[in-house]
Every structure is written in C-alpha cells, then in structure tokens.
PDB file of C-alpha atoms in Angstrom:
ATOM      1  CA  ASN A   1      86.113  88.129  85.877  1.00 69.00           C
ATOM      2  CA  ALA A   2      88.427  90.873  87.198  1.00 80.00           C
ATOM      3  CA  GLY A   3      86.413  91.907  90.051  1.00 92.00           C
ATOM      4  CA  VAL A   4      87.290  95.446  91.247  1.00 95.00           C
ATOM      5  CA  THR A   5      90.236  97.165  89.640  1.00 96.00           C
ATOM      6  CA  GLN A   6      91.855 100.475  90.389  1.00 96.00           C
ATOM      7  CA  THR A   7      94.417 102.714  88.678  1.00 96.00           C
ATOM      8  CA  PRO A   8      96.939 103.959  89.263  1.00 96.00           C
ATOM      9  CA  LYS A   9      98.590 101.782  91.995  1.00 94.00           C
ATOM     10  CA  PHE A  10     100.761 104.462  93.102  1.00 95.00           C
ATOM     11  CA  ARG A  11     101.010 108.345  92.564  1.00 96.00           C
ATOM     12  CA  ILE A  12     102.852 111.276  93.861  1.00 96.00           C
ATOM     13  CA  LEU A  13     101.282 114.668  93.721  1.00 96.00           C
ATOM     14  CA  LYS A  14     102.359 118.093  94.460  1.00 96.00           C
ATOM     15  CA  ILE A  15     100.189 120.435  96.608  1.00 97.00           C
ATOM     16  CA  GLY A  16      97.525 121.906  94.656  1.00 96.00           C
ATOM     17  CA  GLN A  17      97.578 119.560  91.747  1.00 96.00           C
ATOM     18  CA  SER A  18      94.494 117.446  90.812  1.00 96.00           C
ATOM     19  CA  MET A  19      93.879 113.800  89.746  1.00 96.00           C
ATOM     20  CA  THR A  20      91.370 111.155  89.267  1.00 97.00           C
ATOM     21  CA  LEU A  21      91.560 107.689  90.770  1.00 97.00           C
ATOM     22  CA  GLN A  22      89.806 105.202  88.612  1.00 97.00           C
ATOM     23  CA  CYS A  23      87.698 102.244  89.716  1.00 97.00           C
ATOM     24  CA  THR A  24      85.958  99.743  87.618  1.00 97.00           C
ATOM     25  CA  GLN A  25      84.003  96.533  88.700  1.00 97.00           C
ATOM     26  CA  ASP A  26      82.555  93.799  86.426  1.00 95.00           C
ATOM     27  CA  MET A  27      80.398  92.099  88.929  1.00 93.00           C
ATOM     28  CA  ASN A  28      77.333  94.302  87.930  1.00 92.00           C
ATOM     29  CA  HIS A  29      77.049  95.560  91.649  1.00 93.00           C
ATOM     30  CA  ASN A  30      74.730  98.561  92.265  1.00 92.00           C
ATOM     31  CA  TYR A  31      76.598  99.806  95.253  1.00 92.00           C
ATOM     32  CA  MET A  32      80.145 101.133  94.949  1.00 95.00           C
ATOM     33  CA  TYR A  33      82.164 102.817  97.691  1.00 95.00           C
ATOM     34  CA  TRP A  34      85.548 104.820  98.176  1.00 97.00           C
ATOM     35  CA  TYR A  35      87.443 104.508 101.407  1.00 96.00           C
ATOM     36  CA  ARG A  36      90.633 105.989 102.677  1.00 97.00           C
ATOM     37  CA  GLN A  37      92.998 104.141 104.948  1.00 94.00           C
ATOM     38  CA  ASP A  38      95.433 106.015 106.939  1.00 92.00           C
ATOM     39  CA  PRO A  39      98.583 104.264 108.714  1.00 82.00           C
ATOM     40  CA  GLY A  40      97.459 102.231 111.533  1.00 78.00           C
ATOM     41  CA  MET A  41      93.870 103.202 111.082  1.00 81.00           C
ATOM     42  CA  GLY A  42      90.723 101.451 109.808  1.00 85.00           C
ATOM     43  CA  LEU A  43      88.990 102.506 106.642  1.00 92.00           C
ATOM     44  CA  LYS A  44      86.863 105.696 106.480  1.00 93.00           C
ATOM     45  CA  LEU A  45      84.130 106.149 103.901  1.00 94.00           C
ATOM     46  CA  ILE A  46      84.577 109.011 101.453  1.00 96.00           C
ATOM     47  CA  TYR A  47      81.803 108.721  99.156  1.00 96.00           C
ATOM     48  CA  TYR A  48      79.398 105.843  98.039  1.00 94.00           C
ATOM     49  CA  SER A  49      76.858 105.285  95.240  1.00 95.00           C
ATOM     50  CA  VAL A  50      73.723 103.154  95.231  1.00 91.00           C
ATOM     51  CA  GLY A  51      73.442 103.150  91.328  1.00 92.00           C
ATOM     52  CA  ALA A  52      74.354 105.097  88.201  1.00 94.00           C
ATOM     53  CA  GLY A  53      73.634 108.720  88.775  1.00 94.00           C
ATOM     54  CA  ILE A  54      73.360 108.578  92.401  1.00 95.00           C
ATOM     55  CA  THR A  55      76.177 109.454  94.903  1.00 96.00           C
ATOM     56  CA  ASP A  56      76.142 110.431  98.544  1.00 94.00           C
ATOM     57  CA  LYS A  57      78.658 111.638 100.979  1.00 95.00           C
ATOM     58  CA  GLY A  58      80.455 109.332 103.545  1.00 92.00           C
ATOM     59  CA  GLU A  59      82.223 110.244 106.773  1.00 90.00           C
ATOM     60  CA  VAL A  60      85.077 112.178 105.187  1.00 94.00           C
ATOM     61  CA  PRO A  61      84.168 113.755 101.868  1.00 96.00           C
ATOM     62  CA  ASN A  62      85.872 117.182 101.992  1.00 95.00           C
ATOM     63  CA  GLY A  63      88.384 117.756  99.168  1.00 95.00           C
ATOM     64  CA  TYR A  64      86.948 115.085  96.896  1.00 97.00           C
ATOM     65  CA  ASN A  65      84.246 114.573  94.315  1.00 97.00           C
ATOM     66  CA  VAL A  66      82.733 111.519  92.523  1.00 97.00           C
ATOM     67  CA  SER A  67      80.488 110.781  89.707  1.00 95.00           C
ATOM     68  CA  ARG A  68      78.603 107.641  88.573  1.00 97.00           C
ATOM     69  CA  SER A  69      77.639 107.618  85.007  1.00 96.00           C
ATOM     70  CA  THR A  70      77.633 103.962  84.535  1.00 96.00           C
ATOM     71  CA  THR A  71      77.145 100.789  86.872  1.00 96.00           C
ATOM     72  CA  GLU A  72      80.817  99.729  86.243  1.00 96.00           C
ATOM     73  CA  ASP A  73      82.805 102.911  86.890  1.00 97.00           C
ATOM     74  CA  PHE A  74      83.064 105.086  89.913  1.00 98.00           C
ATOM     75  CA  PRO A  75      86.027 107.735  89.730  1.00 98.00           C
ATOM     76  CA  LEU A  76      87.206 109.677  92.595  1.00 98.00           C
ATOM     77  CA  ARG A  77      88.492 113.169  91.993  1.00 97.00           C
ATOM     78  CA  LEU A  78      90.912 115.209  94.047  1.00 95.00           C
ATOM     79  CA  GLU A  79      90.826 118.891  92.905  1.00 89.00           C
ATOM     80  CA  LEU A  80      93.440 120.591  95.067  1.00 94.00           C
ATOM     81  CA  ALA A  81      95.618 117.972  96.633  1.00 95.00           C
ATOM     82  CA  ALA A  82      96.633 118.691 100.194  1.00 96.00           C
ATOM     83  CA  PRO A  83      99.246 116.676 102.408  1.00 95.00           C
ATOM     84  CA  SER A  84      96.299 115.642 104.519  1.00 95.00           C
ATOM     85  CA  GLN A  85      94.923 113.538 101.515  1.00 96.00           C
ATOM     86  CA  THR A  86      98.155 111.315 101.614  1.00 96.00           C
ATOM     87  CA  SER A  87      96.629 107.997 102.156  1.00 96.00           C
ATOM     88  CA  VAL A  88      95.753 104.672 100.583  1.00 96.00           C
ATOM     89  CA  TYR A  89      92.537 104.599  98.709  1.00 97.00           C
ATOM     90  CA  PHE A  90      90.334 101.656  98.211  1.00 96.00           C
ATOM     91  CA  CYS A  91      87.370 101.282  95.984  1.00 96.00           C
ATOM     92  CA  ALA A  92      84.698  98.557  96.833  1.00 94.00           C
ATOM     93  CA  SER A  93      81.538  97.260  95.245  1.00 94.00           C
ATOM     94  CA  SER A  94      78.625  95.106  96.552  1.00 90.00           C
ATOM     95  CA  TYR A  95      74.955  94.329  96.170  1.00 85.00           C
ATOM     96  CA  PRO A  96      72.910  96.103  98.682  1.00 79.00           C
ATOM     97  CA  LEU A  97      74.182  95.496 102.242  1.00 71.00           C
ATOM     98  CA  GLY A  98      72.003  95.551 105.471  1.00 62.00           C
ATOM     99  CA  LEU A  99      70.102  92.375 105.297  1.00 58.00           C
ATOM    100  CA  SER A 100      72.141  90.705 102.650  1.00 64.00           C
ATOM    101  CA  THR A 101      74.532  87.872 103.082  1.00 67.00           C
ATOM    102  CA  ASP A 102      76.846  89.356 100.607  1.00 74.00           C
ATOM    103  CA  THR A 103      80.014  91.319 101.338  1.00 82.00           C
ATOM    104  CA  GLN A 104      81.827  94.132  99.745  1.00 87.00           C
ATOM    105  CA  TYR A 105      84.657  93.318  97.255  1.00 90.00           C
ATOM    106  CA  PHE A 106      87.690  95.517  97.331  1.00 92.00           C
ATOM    107  CA  GLY A 107      90.113  96.554  94.822  1.00 94.00           C
ATOM    108  CA  PRO A 108      93.886  96.566  95.477  1.00 92.00           C
ATOM    109  CA  GLY A 109      94.166 100.146  96.447  1.00 94.00           C
ATOM    110  CA  THR A 110      95.972 103.288  95.339  1.00 96.00           C
ATOM    111  CA  ARG A 111      98.667 104.637  97.256  1.00 95.00           C
ATOM    112  CA  LEU A 112      98.832 108.507  97.026  1.00 96.00           C
ATOM    113  CA  THR A 113     101.331 110.891  98.356  1.00 96.00           C
ATOM    114  CA  VAL A 114     100.853 114.645  98.350  1.00 96.00           C
ATOM    115  CA  LEU A 115     104.187 116.466  98.732  1.00 94.00           C
TER     116      LEU A 115
ATOM    117  CA  LYS B   1      77.990 107.510 117.329  1.00 75.00           C
ATOM    118  CA  GLN B   2      78.256 103.996 116.068  1.00 83.00           C
ATOM    119  CA  GLU B   3      81.760 102.795 116.572  1.00 90.00           C
ATOM    120  CA  VAL B   4      83.788  99.664 116.246  1.00 94.00           C
ATOM    121  CA  THR B   5      86.845  99.075 118.315  1.00 95.00           C
ATOM    122  CA  GLN B   6      89.683  96.441 118.005  1.00 96.00           C
ATOM    123  CA  ILE B   7      92.082  95.919 120.863  1.00 94.00           C
ATOM    124  CA  PRO B   8      94.993  95.123 120.800  1.00 94.00           C
ATOM    125  CA  ALA B   9      96.426  96.937 117.888  1.00 94.00           C
ATOM    126  CA  ALA B  10      99.099  94.226 117.414  1.00 96.00           C
ATOM    127  CA  LEU B  11      99.481  90.736 118.601  1.00 97.00           C
ATOM    128  CA  SER B  12     102.396  88.203 118.302  1.00 97.00           C
ATOM    129  CA  VAL B  13     101.905  84.470 118.795  1.00 97.00           C
ATOM    130  CA  PRO B  14     104.100  81.441 118.473  1.00 97.00           C
ATOM    131  CA  GLU B  15     103.068  79.145 115.586  1.00 97.00           C
ATOM    132  CA  GLY B  16     100.664  76.143 116.420  1.00 97.00           C
ATOM    133  CA  GLU B  17      98.862  78.232 119.168  1.00 97.00           C
ATOM    134  CA  ASN B  18      95.270  78.926 119.142  1.00 97.00           C
ATOM    135  CA  LEU B  19      94.359  82.753 119.382  1.00 97.00           C
ATOM    136  CA  VAL B  20      91.352  85.065 119.665  1.00 97.00           C
ATOM    137  CA  LEU B  21      90.991  88.517 118.088  1.00 98.00           C
ATOM    138  CA  ASN B  22      88.579  90.810 119.659  1.00 97.00           C
ATOM    139  CA  CYS B  23      86.035  93.398 118.204  1.00 97.00           C
ATOM    140  CA  SER B  24      83.547  95.490 120.149  1.00 96.00           C
ATOM    141  CA  PHE B  25      80.759  97.754 118.848  1.00 94.00           C
ATOM    142  CA  THR B  26      78.649 100.431 120.430  1.00 91.00           C
ATOM    143  CA  ASP B  27      75.167  99.726 118.752  1.00 80.00           C
ATOM    144  CA  SER B  28      73.284  96.457 119.517  1.00 76.00           C
ATOM    145  CA  ALA B  29      71.107  97.242 116.491  1.00 82.00           C
ATOM    146  CA  ILE B  30      73.504  95.583 114.025  1.00 86.00           C
ATOM    147  CA  TYR B  31      72.631  93.960 110.872  1.00 85.00           C
ATOM    148  CA  ASN B  32      75.761  91.898 110.373  1.00 87.00           C
ATOM    149  CA  LEU B  33      79.342  91.811 111.228  1.00 92.00           C
ATOM    150  CA  GLN B  34      82.144  90.888 109.119  1.00 93.00           C
ATOM    151  CA  TRP B  35      85.726  89.950 109.588  1.00 96.00           C
ATOM    152  CA  PHE B  36      88.352  90.953 106.825  1.00 95.00           C
ATOM    153  CA  ARG B  37      92.042  90.139 106.217  1.00 96.00           C
ATOM    154  CA  GLN B  38      94.442  92.608 104.784  1.00 93.00           C
ATOM    155  CA  ASP B  39      97.921  91.683 103.778  1.00 92.00           C
ATOM    156  CA  PRO B  40     100.614  94.420 103.484  1.00 87.00           C
ATOM    157  CA  GLY B  41     100.092  96.578 100.476  1.00 82.00           C
ATOM    158  CA  LYS B  42      96.945  94.738  99.418  1.00 85.00           C
ATOM    159  CA  GLY B  43      93.249  95.148  99.506  1.00 87.00           C
ATOM    160  CA  LEU B  44      90.831  93.447 102.034  1.00 91.00           C
ATOM    161  CA  THR B  45      89.609  89.927 101.698  1.00 92.00           C
ATOM    162  CA  SER B  46      86.402  89.044 103.396  1.00 91.00           C
ATOM    163  CA  LEU B  47      86.821  85.927 105.808  1.00 95.00           C
ATOM    164  CA  LEU B  48      83.535  85.510 107.556  1.00 94.00           C
ATOM    165  CA  LEU B  49      80.196  87.140 107.635  1.00 92.00           C
ATOM    166  CA  ILE B  50      77.770  86.732 110.651  1.00 91.00           C
ATOM    167  CA  GLN B  51      74.199  87.949 110.261  1.00 88.00           C
ATOM    168  CA  SER B  52      72.434  89.314 113.286  1.00 86.00           C
ATOM    169  CA  SER B  53      70.333  86.342 113.778  1.00 88.00           C
ATOM    170  CA  GLN B  54      73.384  84.163 113.978  1.00 89.00           C
ATOM    171  CA  ARG B  55      75.824  83.540 116.609  1.00 92.00           C
ATOM    172  CA  GLU B  56      78.646  82.196 114.823  1.00 94.00           C
ATOM    173  CA  GLN B  57      80.124  81.195 111.538  1.00 94.00           C
ATOM    174  CA  THR B  58      83.080  78.754 110.757  1.00 96.00           C
ATOM    175  CA  SER B  59      85.470  78.469 107.813  1.00 94.00           C
ATOM    176  CA  GLY B  60      88.202  75.986 108.108  1.00 96.00           C
ATOM    177  CA  ARG B  61      90.402  77.145 111.121  1.00 97.00           C
ATOM    178  CA  LEU B  62      88.318  80.142 111.594  1.00 97.00           C
ATOM    179  CA  ASN B  63      85.438  80.639 113.938  1.00 97.00           C
ATOM    180  CA  ALA B  64      83.685  84.062 114.343  1.00 96.00           C
ATOM    181  CA  SER B  65      81.291  84.623 117.127  1.00 96.00           C
ATOM    182  CA  LEU B  66      78.602  87.387 117.725  1.00 95.00           C
ATOM    183  CA  ASP B  67      77.082  88.628 120.888  1.00 94.00           C
ATOM    184  CA  LYS B  68      74.768  91.482 120.328  1.00 91.00           C
ATOM    185  CA  SER B  69      73.783  91.918 123.839  1.00 91.00           C
ATOM    186  CA  SER B  70      77.446  92.515 125.000  1.00 93.00           C
ATOM    187  CA  GLY B  71      78.399  94.264 121.767  1.00 93.00           C
ATOM    188  CA  ARG B  72      81.249  91.924 121.079  1.00 96.00           C
ATOM    189  CA  SER B  73      82.515  89.702 118.284  1.00 97.00           C
ATOM    190  CA  THR B  74      85.643  87.406 118.410  1.00 97.00           C
ATOM    191  CA  LEU B  75      87.532  85.683 115.606  1.00 98.00           C
ATOM    192  CA  TYR B  76      89.087  82.436 116.675  1.00 98.00           C
ATOM    193  CA  ILE B  77      92.112  80.996 114.795  1.00 98.00           C
ATOM    194  CA  ALA B  78      93.016  77.422 115.501  1.00 97.00           C
ATOM    195  CA  ALA B  79      96.529  76.070 115.162  1.00 97.00           C
ATOM    196  CA  SER B  80      98.041  79.326 113.901  1.00 97.00           C
ATOM    197  CA  GLN B  81     100.505  79.291 110.822  1.00 97.00           C
ATOM    198  CA  PRO B  82     103.034  81.914 109.633  1.00 96.00           C
ATOM    199  CA  GLY B  83     100.753  82.345 106.549  1.00 96.00           C
ATOM    200  CA  ASP B  84      97.959  83.740 108.934  1.00 97.00           C
ATOM    201  CA  SER B  85     100.259  86.819 109.630  1.00 97.00           C
ATOM    202  CA  ALA B  86      98.193  89.730 108.425  1.00 97.00           C
ATOM    203  CA  THR B  87      96.019  92.603 109.693  1.00 95.00           C
ATOM    204  CA  TYR B  88      92.478  91.515 110.618  1.00 97.00           C
ATOM    205  CA  LEU B  89      89.654  94.052 110.509  1.00 96.00           C
ATOM    206  CA  CYS B  90      86.084  93.723 111.693  1.00 96.00           C
ATOM    207  CA  ALA B  91      83.439  95.781 110.323  1.00 93.00           C
ATOM    208  CA  ALA B  92      79.675  96.182 111.235  1.00 91.00           C
ATOM    209  CA  ILE B  93      76.532  97.298 109.352  1.00 87.00           C
ATOM    210  CA  PHE B  94      74.327  99.168 111.455  1.00 83.00           C
ATOM    211  CA  GLY B  95      71.070 100.844 110.272  1.00 73.00           C
ATOM    212  CA  ASN B  96      72.567 102.982 107.521  1.00 68.00           C
ATOM    213  CA  GLU B  97      73.692 100.073 105.323  1.00 70.00           C
ATOM    214  CA  LYS B  98      77.327 101.118 105.363  1.00 80.00           C
ATOM    215  CA  LEU B  99      80.162  99.324 106.808  1.00 86.00           C
ATOM    216  CA  THR B 100      81.954 100.770 109.913  1.00 90.00           C
ATOM    217  CA  PHE B 101      85.513  99.503 110.288  1.00 93.00           C
ATOM    218  CA  GLY B 102      87.604  98.817 113.372  1.00 94.00           C
ATOM    219  CA  THR B 103      91.154 100.078 113.357  1.00 92.00           C
ATOM    220  CA  GLY B 104      92.450  96.401 112.997  1.00 94.00           C
ATOM    221  CA  THR B 105      94.729  93.984 114.728  1.00 96.00           C
ATOM    222  CA  ARG B 106      98.098  93.308 113.222  1.00 96.00           C
ATOM    223  CA  LEU B 107      98.858  89.595 113.795  1.00 97.00           C
ATOM    224  CA  THR B 108     102.341  88.159 113.650  1.00 97.00           C
ATOM    225  CA  ILE B 109     102.777  84.365 113.950  1.00 97.00           C
ATOM    226  CA  ILE B 110     106.199  83.535 115.166  1.00 96.00           C
ATOM    227  CA  PRO B 111     107.679  80.506 113.434  1.00 94.00           C
TER     228      PRO B 111
END
C-alpha cells in the first residue's frame, strides 16, 4: 500500500514550457485534490475531483488543467509555465470529508521552479 | 470569506517544556478541524482531527481542543522533544467539504 505517490519530485521549467505532474493513489479514494504551497504560506487548493470524470476548480485554478479518467490517477497540467507557478505542489486523496472522521492523505510533493 | 489563521508564524521553545500552538477560524459553522505536521521537504501528516461535536482529541503527548463559539483551536504538546521540530498546520472544513489551511507555525525545539 503506497498511499499517494507523485512524480517527479523536482522539476525546472523554462517560461512557456508545459508539463504534467502525476499523482496516483491506491486507497480507492473517491476524492482527490491538488494544492500549491508557496514559501511561508499554507496550502491553496488548485483543483479537486469527487470521482472519475468529475473535476472542479479550487481557489487558484488559473494556469492549470486537470483530468480524472480513473479513480487512481489525477494528473495536473501546466500549459504555459510562468514564474508565478514556482511552488511546491501536493496531491491528496480522501473519502468524502465534511461529516467524515477520515482525513486527507498527502503525497510527498513536487518542487517546481520556472525560470 | 472563511479563513484560518495561525499566530505566531514561528516559535522556539527549550526541550522539555510544554507548549501551545494556536489556530483561529472565522466561521463557527465548522464540520471538523485537523492538525497536520509538515517536516522540511515532505508532505503533510495528519496528527489529530476534532469533529464539530467534540471539544478535544488526544494522541500521546498531543492534545487538540476546539472552541467553536470563540473560533479557536489549540494544539498542546507536552514535554517537547527535538523531534517535535516541524511546521504545524491547522485546517478546517466548513460547509463546502474542502479543507481551508492556515499558514502554519514553524516550531523549533532547542536541545
């Protein structure tokens, strides 16, 4: 049981390049999330998904796209990288929150630098 | 707007002391509140989760409390150890079933 895995761990992009951050979970969670964390800040929600084929915007979706074709995978796409997207990106998964006693499980993060 | 705030941003404490980390939130219609630990360069690990119907949760040397009426939660760490050094984040779930995170408190335990 690997939990939530993310690849790559580190990446440097040039302005205007594109890339996909991969996220996979093996806990059969319906809900998956992408966050970004800037230095000294908390996590901000980029996109989330409540199940395969369903995605929705979070607090800071501009410049990103997601897809959810399977329960296990939730890739995050950056189409035209900008310096403002330099950050650490975390993927997480969970059962439905709200009244649940369960929590979100986080991947180790991807550190992205855009130069 | 639903917000979660953590003050101070950083805290240093001598080893062995008890300490309290603070978290405040703006909306009393909270489903639950969670405390996470983040080590440098790592992801987040859940420490404690308090449901809205509860007032506190305990795990080992950690005790988290929740006071919805005042919009506050505290994380109490007893007999601090150097291994407790990390950033601690609180996060609340309000009506939209998404976590809203505070900015964290970076804790350093001085040997």
